[in-house]
Amino acid sequence: MAGEDLVELKFRLFDGSDIGPNKYNPTTTVGSLKEVIVSQWPQDKPNGPRTINDVKLINAGRILENNRSLAESRVPVGEFPGGVITMHVVVQPSLSDKNNEKLLANSPKNRCTCSIL
């Protein structure tokens, strides 16, 4: 495959630091990109993702789906010759973790009540 057909991506983390840039084939799935992010997550950063389900990738204001390729997700391929596309990474741990369940159970409920006098 020719080098021009590859998409150069970097992943912007919550603190403004980046993972990458690296080049990927347009047929690479979003799930595969998330695996790269989980494996390359900086050790000094708190609250890192444990699985790909903890990671959301955002490109051009859209959350990308795991089973779709870069091309299917309409990531611009070849539109920016020599340019790097930045995707934003949001880490959202799943709520199925036992510790998170305890935190949710013990947290005060934000409920609105109205009284008509």
mmCIF file of N, CA and C in Angstrom, residues 11-13 19 30-41 47-58 63-66 87-94:
data_model
loop_
_atom_site.group_PDB
_atom_site.id
_atom_site.type_symbol
_atom_site.label_atom_id
_atom_site.label_comp_id
_atom_site.label_asym_id
_atom_site.label_seq_id
_atom_site.Cartn_x
_atom_site.Cartn_y
_atom_site.Cartn_z
ATOM 1 N N PHE A 11 -3.969 11.341 19.024
ATOM 2 C CA PHE A 11 -5.081 11.267 19.962
ATOM 3 C C PHE A 11 -4.838 12.253 21.092
ATOM 4 N N ARG A 12 -5.724 13.231 21.242
ATOM 5 C CA ARG A 12 -5.592 14.280 22.250
ATOM 6 C C ARG A 12 -6.262 13.822 23.537
ATOM 7 N N LEU A 13 -5.479 13.812 24.627
ATOM 8 C CA LEU A 13 -5.976 13.393 25.925
ATOM 9 C C LEU A 13 -6.576 14.583 26.669
ATOM 10 N N ILE A 19 -1.149 11.240 22.177
ATOM 11 C CA ILE A 19 -0.569 9.946 21.832
ATOM 12 C C ILE A 19 -0.437 9.969 20.318
ATOM 13 N N VAL A 30 -12.163 1.358 14.470
ATOM 14 C CA VAL A 30 -12.091 2.250 15.621
ATOM 15 C C VAL A 30 -11.720 1.444 16.865
ATOM 16 N N GLY A 31 -12.229 0.215 16.974
ATOM 17 C CA GLY A 31 -11.874 -0.652 18.097
ATOM 18 C C GLY A 31 -10.376 -0.904 18.165
ATOM 19 N N SER A 32 -9.739 -1.085 17.009
ATOM 20 C CA SER A 32 -8.285 -1.282 16.969
ATOM 21 C C SER A 32 -7.547 -0.029 17.424
ATOM 22 N N LEU A 33 -8.050 1.136 17.053
ATOM 23 C CA LEU A 33 -7.446 2.388 17.500
ATOM 24 C C LEU A 33 -7.542 2.515 19.015
ATOM 25 N N LYS A 34 -8.686 2.117 19.564
ATOM 26 C CA LYS A 34 -8.864 2.181 21.014
ATOM 27 C C LYS A 34 -7.908 1.232 21.726
ATOM 28 N N GLU A 35 -7.624 0.071 21.124
ATOM 29 C CA GLU A 35 -6.649 -0.855 21.707
ATOM 30 C C GLU A 35 -5.269 -0.203 21.759
ATOM 31 N N VAL A 36 -4.919 0.536 20.712
ATOM 32 C CA VAL A 36 -3.642 1.257 20.686
ATOM 33 C C VAL A 36 -3.604 2.289 21.812
ATOM 34 N N ILE A 37 -4.695 3.011 21.999
ATOM 35 C CA ILE A 37 -4.755 4.036 23.040
ATOM 36 C C ILE A 37 -4.589 3.409 24.419
ATOM 37 N N VAL A 38 -5.300 2.304 24.679
ATOM 38 C CA VAL A 38 -5.206 1.641 25.986
ATOM 39 C C VAL A 38 -3.779 1.154 26.227
ATOM 40 N N SER A 39 -3.132 0.589 25.201
ATOM 41 C CA SER A 39 -1.781 0.053 25.372
ATOM 42 C C SER A 39 -0.730 1.154 25.500
ATOM 43 N N GLN A 40 -0.959 2.317 24.890
ATOM 44 C CA GLN A 40 0.032 3.390 24.915
ATOM 45 C C GLN A 40 -0.306 4.493 25.917
ATOM 46 N N TRP A 41 -1.312 4.277 26.752
ATOM 47 C CA TRP A 41 -1.717 5.306 27.717
ATOM 48 C C TRP A 41 -0.537 5.616 28.650
ATOM 49 N N ASN A 47 -6.423 7.856 36.151
ATOM 50 C CA ASN A 47 -7.702 7.475 35.540
ATOM 51 C C ASN A 47 -7.563 6.983 34.114
ATOM 52 N N GLY A 48 -6.583 6.148 33.861
ATOM 53 C CA GLY A 48 -6.401 5.585 32.529
ATOM 54 C C GLY A 48 -7.448 4.530 32.233
ATOM 55 N N PRO A 49 -7.727 4.289 30.964
ATOM 56 C CA PRO A 49 -8.723 3.281 30.592
ATOM 57 C C PRO A 49 -8.185 1.873 30.824
ATOM 58 N N ARG A 50 -9.077 0.969 31.204
ATOM 59 C CA ARG A 50 -8.696 -0.436 31.385
ATOM 60 C C ARG A 50 -9.024 -1.266 30.155
ATOM 61 N N THR A 51 -10.130 -0.922 29.506
ATOM 62 C CA THR A 51 -10.559 -1.645 28.309
ATOM 63 C C THR A 51 -10.951 -0.639 27.236
ATOM 64 N N ILE A 52 -11.183 -1.154 26.028
ATOM 65 C CA ILE A 52 -11.590 -0.247 24.941
ATOM 66 C C ILE A 52 -12.993 0.312 25.183
ATOM 67 N N ASN A 53 -13.784 -0.366 26.019
ATOM 68 C CA ASN A 53 -15.127 0.140 26.317
ATOM 69 C C ASN A 53 -15.099 1.364 27.222
ATOM 70 N N ASP A 54 -13.954 1.630 27.859
ATOM 71 C CA ASP A 54 -13.800 2.823 28.692
ATOM 72 C C ASP A 54 -13.441 4.055 27.862
ATOM 73 N N VAL A 55 -13.151 3.859 26.569
ATOM 74 C CA VAL A 55 -12.648 4.936 25.713
ATOM 75 C C VAL A 55 -13.702 5.324 24.687
ATOM 76 N N LYS A 56 -13.864 6.635 24.515
ATOM 77 C CA LYS A 56 -14.691 7.157 23.427
ATOM 78 C C LYS A 56 -13.778 8.031 22.567
ATOM 79 N N LEU A 57 -13.848 7.818 21.258
ATOM 80 C CA LEU A 57 -13.083 8.629 20.308
ATOM 81 C C LEU A 57 -14.032 9.599 19.627
ATOM 82 N N ILE A 58 -13.637 10.858 19.582
ATOM 83 C CA ILE A 58 -14.470 11.892 18.968
ATOM 84 C C ILE A 58 -13.696 12.513 17.822
ATOM 85 N N ILE A 63 -19.026 10.836 17.957
ATOM 86 C CA ILE A 63 -18.437 9.700 18.655
ATOM 87 C C ILE A 63 -18.360 8.553 17.665
ATOM 88 N N LEU A 64 -17.168 7.974 17.523
ATOM 89 C CA LEU A 64 -16.950 6.913 16.539
ATOM 90 C C LEU A 64 -17.309 5.553 17.129
ATOM 91 N N GLU A 65 -17.891 4.688 16.296
ATOM 92 C CA GLU A 65 -18.326 3.358 16.717
ATOM 93 C C GLU A 65 -17.210 2.341 16.537
ATOM 94 N N ASN A 66 -17.081 1.412 17.507
ATOM 95 C CA ASN A 66 -15.985 0.429 17.523
ATOM 96 C C ASN A 66 -15.906 -0.422 16.268
ATOM 97 N N MET A 87 -7.875 13.371 16.970
ATOM 98 C CA MET A 87 -9.095 12.813 17.544
ATOM 99 C C MET A 87 -9.029 13.024 19.046
ATOM 100 N N HIS A 88 -10.146 13.360 19.631
ATOM 101 C CA HIS A 88 -10.198 13.590 21.072
ATOM 102 C C HIS A 88 -10.585 12.295 21.774
ATOM 103 N N VAL A 89 -9.917 12.044 22.916
ATOM 104 C CA VAL A 89 -10.135 10.830 23.688
ATOM 105 C C VAL A 89 -10.845 11.197 24.977
ATOM 106 N N VAL A 90 -11.965 10.527 25.233
ATOM 107 C CA VAL A 90 -12.690 10.686 26.483
ATOM 108 C C VAL A 90 -12.669 9.339 27.175
ATOM 109 N N VAL A 91 -12.234 9.333 28.441
ATOM 110 C CA VAL A 91 -12.218 8.104 29.224
ATOM 111 C C VAL A 91 -13.424 8.124 30.147
ATOM 112 N N GLN A 92 -14.257 7.111 29.994
ATOM 113 C CA GLN A 92 -15.461 6.991 30.801
ATOM 114 C C GLN A 92 -15.544 5.550 31.279
ATOM 115 N N PRO A 93 -15.023 5.266 32.506
ATOM 116 C CA PRO A 93 -15.040 3.883 32.991
ATOM 117 C C PRO A 93 -16.465 3.352 33.056
ATOM 118 N N SER A 94 -16.592 2.078 32.748
ATOM 119 C CA SER A 94 -17.919 1.468 32.774
ATOM 120 C C SER A 94 -18.432 1.423 34.202
#
